[in-house]
Tab-separated table of C-alpha atoms in Angstrom:
chain	number	residue	atom	x	y	z
A	1	MET	CA	-29.315	-85.136	5.768
A	2	SER	CA	-30.182	-85.209	9.440
A	3	GLY	CA	-31.340	-87.483	12.221
A	4	ILE	CA	-31.433	-91.169	11.590
A	5	GLY	CA	-30.521	-90.511	7.959
A	6	ARG	CA	-26.945	-90.104	9.145
A	7	VAL	CA	-26.948	-93.686	10.292
A	8	LEU	CA	-28.269	-94.741	6.896
A	9	VAL	CA	-25.415	-92.862	5.221
A	10	ALA	CA	-22.914	-94.440	7.602
A	11	VAL	CA	-24.141	-97.951	6.803
A	12	TYR	CA	-24.071	-97.131	3.091
A	13	GLY	CA	-20.531	-95.862	3.487
A	14	VAL	CA	-19.412	-99.035	5.219
A	15	LEU	CA	-21.074	-101.210	2.581
A	16	ALA	CA	-19.497	-99.129	-0.195
A	17	LEU	CA	-16.086	-99.543	1.444
A	18	ALA	CA	-16.576	-103.288	1.933
A	19	ALA	CA	-17.790	-103.846	-1.628
A	20	LEU	CA	-14.978	-101.707	-3.033
A	21	GLY	CA	-12.343	-103.536	-1.019
A	22	ARG	CA	-13.600	-106.971	-1.919
A	23	SER	CA	-14.015	-106.101	-5.556
A	24	PHE	CA	-10.463	-104.728	-5.632
A	25	VAL	CA	-9.128	-108.013	-4.249
A	26	GLN	CA	-11.202	-110.122	-6.638
A	27	ILE	CA	-10.110	-108.189	-9.704
A	28	VAL	CA	-6.437	-108.077	-8.780
A	29	GLN	CA	-6.270	-111.708	-7.733
A	30	LYS	CA	-8.608	-113.796	-9.833
A	31	PHE	CA	-10.538	-111.768	-12.379
A	32	ASP	CA	-10.040	-114.488	-15.011
A	33	GLU	CA	-11.928	-117.040	-12.942
A	34	ALA	CA	-15.259	-115.267	-13.093
A	35	PRO	CA	-15.199	-112.075	-15.162
A	36	LEU	CA	-18.977	-111.668	-15.048
A	37	ALA	CA	-19.310	-112.011	-11.275
A	38	TYR	CA	-16.317	-109.812	-10.551
A	39	ALA	CA	-17.224	-107.129	-13.067
A	40	LEU	CA	-20.652	-107.041	-11.462
A	41	SER	CA	-19.070	-106.735	-8.010
A	42	ALA	CA	-17.030	-103.786	-9.202
A	43	LEU	CA	-20.061	-102.106	-10.774
A	44	ALA	CA	-22.090	-102.660	-7.599
A	45	ALA	CA	-19.280	-101.219	-5.491
A	46	VAL	CA	-19.067	-98.062	-7.605
A	47	VAL	CA	-22.844	-97.629	-7.450
A	48	TYR	CA	-22.762	-97.942	-3.647
A	49	VAL	CA	-20.152	-95.205	-3.519
A	50	ILE	CA	-22.266	-92.946	-5.751
A	51	ALA	CA	-25.370	-93.674	-3.648
A	52	THR	CA	-23.499	-92.744	-0.471
A	53	VAL	CA	-22.359	-89.450	-1.961
A	54	ALA	CA	-25.836	-88.722	-3.356
A	55	LEU	CA	-27.440	-89.296	0.052
A	56	VAL	CA	-25.082	-86.819	1.691
A	57	ARG	CA	-25.524	-84.103	-0.919
A	58	SER	CA	-28.666	-82.034	-1.030
A	59	GLY	CA	-30.578	-80.711	-3.992
A	60	ARG	CA	-32.784	-82.026	-6.705
A	61	GLY	CA	-30.049	-83.437	-8.931
A	62	TRP	CA	-28.462	-85.490	-6.163
A	63	TYR	CA	-31.911	-86.570	-5.021
A	64	ARG	CA	-32.502	-88.118	-8.439
A	65	VAL	CA	-29.052	-89.696	-8.470
A	66	ALA	CA	-29.839	-91.206	-5.076
A	67	TRP	CA	-33.092	-92.664	-6.385
A	68	ALA	CA	-31.471	-94.028	-9.536
A	69	THR	CA	-28.590	-95.696	-7.685
A	70	ILE	CA	-30.767	-97.137	-4.942
A	71	VAL	CA	-33.312	-98.532	-7.418
A	72	PHE	CA	-30.388	-99.999	-9.371
A	73	GLU	CA	-29.085	-101.690	-6.226
A	74	PHE	CA	-32.485	-103.035	-5.313
A	75	THR	CA	-33.005	-104.409	-8.823
A	76	GLY	CA	-29.512	-105.883	-8.718
A	77	VAL	CA	-29.937	-107.667	-5.424
A	78	ILE	CA	-33.333	-109.068	-6.471
A	79	VAL	CA	-32.285	-110.172	-9.975
A	80	VAL	CA	-28.813	-111.474	-9.154
A	81	GLY	CA	-30.004	-112.878	-5.836
A	82	THR	CA	-32.762	-114.841	-7.559
A	83	LEU	CA	-30.484	-115.978	-10.392
A	84	SER	CA	-27.843	-117.169	-7.940
A	85	VAL	CA	-30.457	-119.301	-6.210
A	86	VAL	CA	-32.233	-120.602	-9.326
A	87	LEU	CA	-29.206	-120.924	-11.623
A	88	PRO	CA	-26.197	-121.249	-9.327
A	89	GLY	CA	-24.023	-122.199	-12.289
A	90	LEU	CA	-24.288	-118.665	-13.613
A	91	PHE	CA	-22.586	-117.200	-10.541
A	92	PRO	CA	-20.104	-119.786	-9.284
A	93	HIS	CA	-18.237	-117.027	-7.468
A	94	ASP	CA	-19.681	-114.709	-4.908
A	95	THR	CA	-20.851	-111.252	-5.777
A	96	VAL	CA	-22.112	-108.742	-3.284
A	97	TRP	CA	-25.637	-109.669	-4.393
A	98	SER	CA	-25.379	-113.482	-4.491
A	99	TRP	CA	-28.033	-115.150	-2.336
A	100	TYR	CA	-29.551	-111.708	-1.664
A	101	GLY	CA	-26.371	-110.442	-0.054
A	102	ARG	CA	-25.898	-113.352	2.330
A	103	GLY	CA	-22.158	-112.730	2.529
A	104	TYR	CA	-22.922	-109.222	3.797
A	105	LEU	CA	-25.514	-110.139	6.456
A	106	PHE	CA	-28.308	-109.375	3.948
A	107	ILE	CA	-27.512	-105.696	4.317
A	108	PRO	CA	-27.602	-105.250	0.490
A	109	LEU	CA	-31.219	-106.468	0.551
A	110	VAL	CA	-32.426	-104.362	3.469
A	111	LEU	CA	-30.526	-101.159	2.804
A	112	PRO	CA	-32.132	-100.120	-0.522
A	113	VAL	CA	-35.570	-100.531	1.043
A	114	LEU	CA	-34.600	-98.263	3.933
A	115	GLY	CA	-32.996	-95.893	1.437
A	116	MET	CA	-36.113	-95.656	-0.716
A	117	TRP	CA	-38.250	-95.136	2.386
A	118	TRP	CA	-35.926	-92.368	3.483
A	119	LEU	CA	-35.943	-90.681	0.062
A	120	ALA	CA	-39.735	-90.877	-0.212
A	121	LYS	CA	-40.073	-89.179	3.167
A	122	HIS	CA	-37.494	-86.495	2.501
A	123	ARG	CA	-38.159	-84.900	-0.841
A	124	PRO	CA	-35.987	-81.863	-1.484
A	125	ASP	CA	-37.853	-78.599	-0.917
A	126	ALA	CA	-38.691	-77.517	-4.410
A	127	ALA	CA	-39.338	-73.806	-3.954
A	128	PRO	CA	-41.390	-73.080	-7.099
A	129	ALA	CA	-42.980	-76.452	-7.445
A	130	GLU	CA	-42.632	-77.671	-11.024
A	131	SER	CA	-40.681	-75.046	-12.895
A	132	PRO	CA	-37.053	-75.902	-12.002
A	133	LEU	CA	-37.625	-79.493	-12.931
A	134	ALA	CA	-39.156	-78.557	-16.255
A	135	ALA	CA	-36.322	-76.112	-16.895
A	136	ALA	CA	-33.750	-78.749	-16.067
A	137	GLU	CA	-35.265	-81.133	-18.558
A	138	ARG	CA	-35.330	-78.714	-21.467
A	139	PRO	CA	-32.214	-78.926	-23.576
A	140	ALA	CA	-29.977	-75.944	-23.012
A	141	SER	CA	-30.290	-73.500	-25.853
B	1	MET	CA	-1.908	-112.965	13.677
B	2	ILE	CA	-2.142	-113.911	17.346
B	3	GLU	CA	-5.412	-115.713	17.787
B	4	TRP	CA	-6.223	-114.819	21.393
B	5	TYR	CA	-5.338	-111.185	20.767
B	6	THR	CA	-7.700	-111.149	17.789
B	7	TRP	CA	-10.535	-112.557	19.893
B	8	VAL	CA	-9.915	-109.881	22.532
B	9	GLN	CA	-9.950	-107.268	19.788
B	10	LEU	CA	-13.213	-108.667	18.441
B	11	GLY	CA	-14.727	-108.557	21.927
B	12	VAL	CA	-13.645	-104.944	22.429
B	13	ALA	CA	-15.071	-103.917	19.048
B	14	VAL	CA	-18.432	-105.549	19.766
B	15	ALA	CA	-18.526	-104.085	23.304
B	16	ALA	CA	-17.711	-100.614	21.945
B	17	GLY	CA	-20.398	-101.066	19.296
B	18	LEU	CA	-23.022	-102.032	21.870
B	19	LEU	CA	-22.012	-99.187	24.183
B	20	CYS	CA	-22.289	-96.549	21.457
B	21	LEU	CA	-25.509	-97.999	20.063
B	22	VAL	CA	-27.205	-98.063	23.469
B	23	LEU	CA	-25.998	-94.601	24.506
B	24	GLY	CA	-26.879	-93.185	21.084
B	25	LEU	CA	-30.381	-94.608	21.086
B	26	ALA	CA	-30.743	-93.279	24.646
B	27	GLY	CA	-30.140	-89.831	23.195
B	28	ARG	CA	-26.565	-89.155	24.288
B	29	GLN	CA	-24.241	-86.990	22.259
B	30	PRO	CA	-20.787	-88.345	21.463
B	31	SER	CA	-18.756	-88.148	24.664
B	32	ASP	CA	-15.215	-88.834	25.838
B	33	LEU	CA	-16.423	-92.311	26.706
B	34	THR	CA	-17.816	-93.200	23.285
B	35	ILE	CA	-15.077	-91.471	21.292
B	36	GLY	CA	-12.568	-93.093	23.656
B	37	ALA	CA	-14.070	-96.522	22.969
B	38	LEU	CA	-13.519	-95.973	19.249
B	39	ALA	CA	-9.995	-94.735	19.927
B	40	LEU	CA	-9.326	-97.993	21.761
B	41	VAL	CA	-10.717	-99.984	18.810
B	42	GLU	CA	-8.386	-98.042	16.501
B	43	LEU	CA	-5.394	-98.545	18.786
B	44	LEU	CA	-5.970	-102.309	18.814
B	45	LEU	CA	-6.150	-102.260	15.009
B	46	VAL	CA	-2.819	-100.458	14.770
B	47	ALA	CA	-1.316	-103.074	17.102
B	48	GLN	CA	-2.868	-105.777	14.915
B	49	LEU	CA	-1.186	-104.199	11.885
B	50	VAL	CA	2.189	-104.325	13.634
B	51	VAL	CA	1.592	-107.944	14.660
B	52	ALA	CA	0.511	-108.892	11.129
B	53	LEU	CA	3.624	-107.288	9.639
B	54	LEU	CA	5.957	-109.055	12.067
B	55	ALA	CA	4.250	-112.446	12.527
B	56	PRO	CA	5.364	-114.078	9.233
B	57	ALA	CA	8.989	-113.539	10.297
B	58	PHE	CA	8.269	-115.720	13.339
B	59	GLY	CA	6.736	-118.575	11.381
B	60	ASN	CA	3.148	-117.387	11.788
B	61	ALA	CA	2.092	-116.753	8.193
B	62	PRO	CA	-1.428	-116.283	6.852
B	63	SER	CA	-3.026	-119.365	5.322
B	64	GLY	CA	-5.148	-117.279	2.953
B	65	SER	CA	-4.796	-114.280	0.689
B	66	VAL	CA	-2.394	-111.649	2.001
B	67	LEU	CA	-3.879	-109.026	-0.295
B	68	GLU	CA	-7.391	-109.699	0.983
B	69	PHE	CA	-6.170	-109.607	4.578
B	70	TYR	CA	-4.564	-106.197	4.195
B	71	THR	CA	-7.524	-104.818	2.248
B	72	TYR	CA	-9.705	-105.621	5.249
B	73	LEU	CA	-7.163	-104.290	7.717
B	74	VAL	CA	-6.651	-100.979	5.901
B	75	SER	CA	-10.426	-100.552	5.414
B	76	ALA	CA	-11.008	-101.260	9.106
B	77	LEU	CA	-8.324	-98.741	10.098
B	78	LEU	CA	-10.218	-96.034	8.184
B	79	LEU	CA	-13.550	-96.540	9.942
B	80	PRO	CA	-13.027	-95.339	13.547
B	81	PRO	CA	-11.339	-92.051	12.524
B	82	ALA	CA	-14.066	-91.386	9.927
B	83	ALA	CA	-16.839	-92.032	12.459
B	84	ALA	CA	-15.065	-89.982	15.147
B	85	LEU	CA	-14.553	-87.077	12.751
B	86	TRP	CA	-18.254	-87.171	11.965
B	87	ALA	CA	-19.069	-87.287	15.677
B	88	LEU	CA	-16.974	-84.168	16.271
B	89	LEU	CA	-18.582	-82.289	13.375
B	90	GLU	CA	-22.171	-83.220	14.194
B	91	ARG	CA	-22.742	-83.606	17.875
B	92	ASN	CA	-26.032	-85.416	18.311
B	93	ARG	CA	-27.389	-88.815	19.276
B	94	TRP	CA	-27.179	-90.211	15.768
B	95	SER	CA	-23.446	-89.566	15.566
B	96	THR	CA	-23.131	-91.779	18.638
B	97	VAL	CA	-25.084	-94.490	16.799
B	98	VAL	CA	-22.746	-94.026	13.820
B	99	LEU	CA	-19.777	-94.622	16.168
B	100	GLY	CA	-21.455	-97.894	17.140
B	101	VAL	CA	-22.004	-98.894	13.517
B	102	ALA	CA	-18.313	-98.269	12.807
B	103	ALA	CA	-17.235	-100.358	15.801
B	104	PHE	CA	-19.478	-103.258	14.735
B	105	ALA	CA	-18.173	-103.057	11.183
B	106	VAL	CA	-14.613	-103.268	12.544
B	107	GLY	CA	-15.675	-106.345	14.522
B	108	VAL	CA	-17.008	-108.061	11.400
B	109	MET	CA	-13.843	-107.176	9.490
B	110	VAL	CA	-11.577	-108.467	12.261
B	111	TYR	CA	-13.496	-111.746	12.230
B	112	ARG	CA	-13.029	-112.018	8.458
B	113	MET	CA	-9.330	-111.245	8.877
B	114	LEU	CA	-9.046	-114.066	11.405
B	115	GLN	CA	-10.715	-116.441	8.947
B	116	ILE	CA	-8.395	-115.389	6.146
B	117	TRP	CA	-5.329	-115.832	8.355
B	118	THR	CA	-6.292	-119.149	9.944
B	119	VAL	CA	-8.693	-121.184	7.791
B	120	GLN	CA	-8.801	-119.742	4.266
B	121	GLY	CA	-6.636	-121.670	1.849
B	122	LEU	CA	-6.243	-124.676	4.145
């Protein structure tokens, strides 16, 4: 992780912290009011933390974790964002993804795109091209 | 929470954020100036913590959620040291930008804290 990628990690870290903090407050204070929204907030927060860690770590495994978490976030913000606009009754309480992350300056919408761009440009150097991947996918004997 | 103090704090955080962002994008490594700006942001947050702890005893109580207020305050307190630590480990232009990001994030959090204290729950 070098160059402008550090800034990406920093923004991810801040978002992870913000989502974690808010989710903590929601669950402690009023989980009963909107279990779905608040459970989703908590899940999103944990995924942001994992994404931040995965972006910092190097190696093929972490690279895949980074992809998986960032794609998950992007799907989340698109699906929940759209649902919150089309069917507001489903999410009466804010989640990090409601209205495409409006409560977080739309950072949840923009960040996964930047993250995917970053990952696509910085594939881990796979020394012998295909073999480690194939080996990793075979069940251990 | 003292309202004017909070506005000053918000101004300092935004100014520090702009300073670090501009210097970082101009290619400067973290310096005494930029690290110092973050130290000032942190110092103001510590003072804010003291004020927040004492204010209710003087009839100045938060209108909104105390738990939410302190979650923001504690999160904000973590940011400048984390960014500064990073800046000391990796001395390049992007660490200066990261200092700016941290300062801006503190600014946003301070603004939210002000809302929680003054208008939330009214």
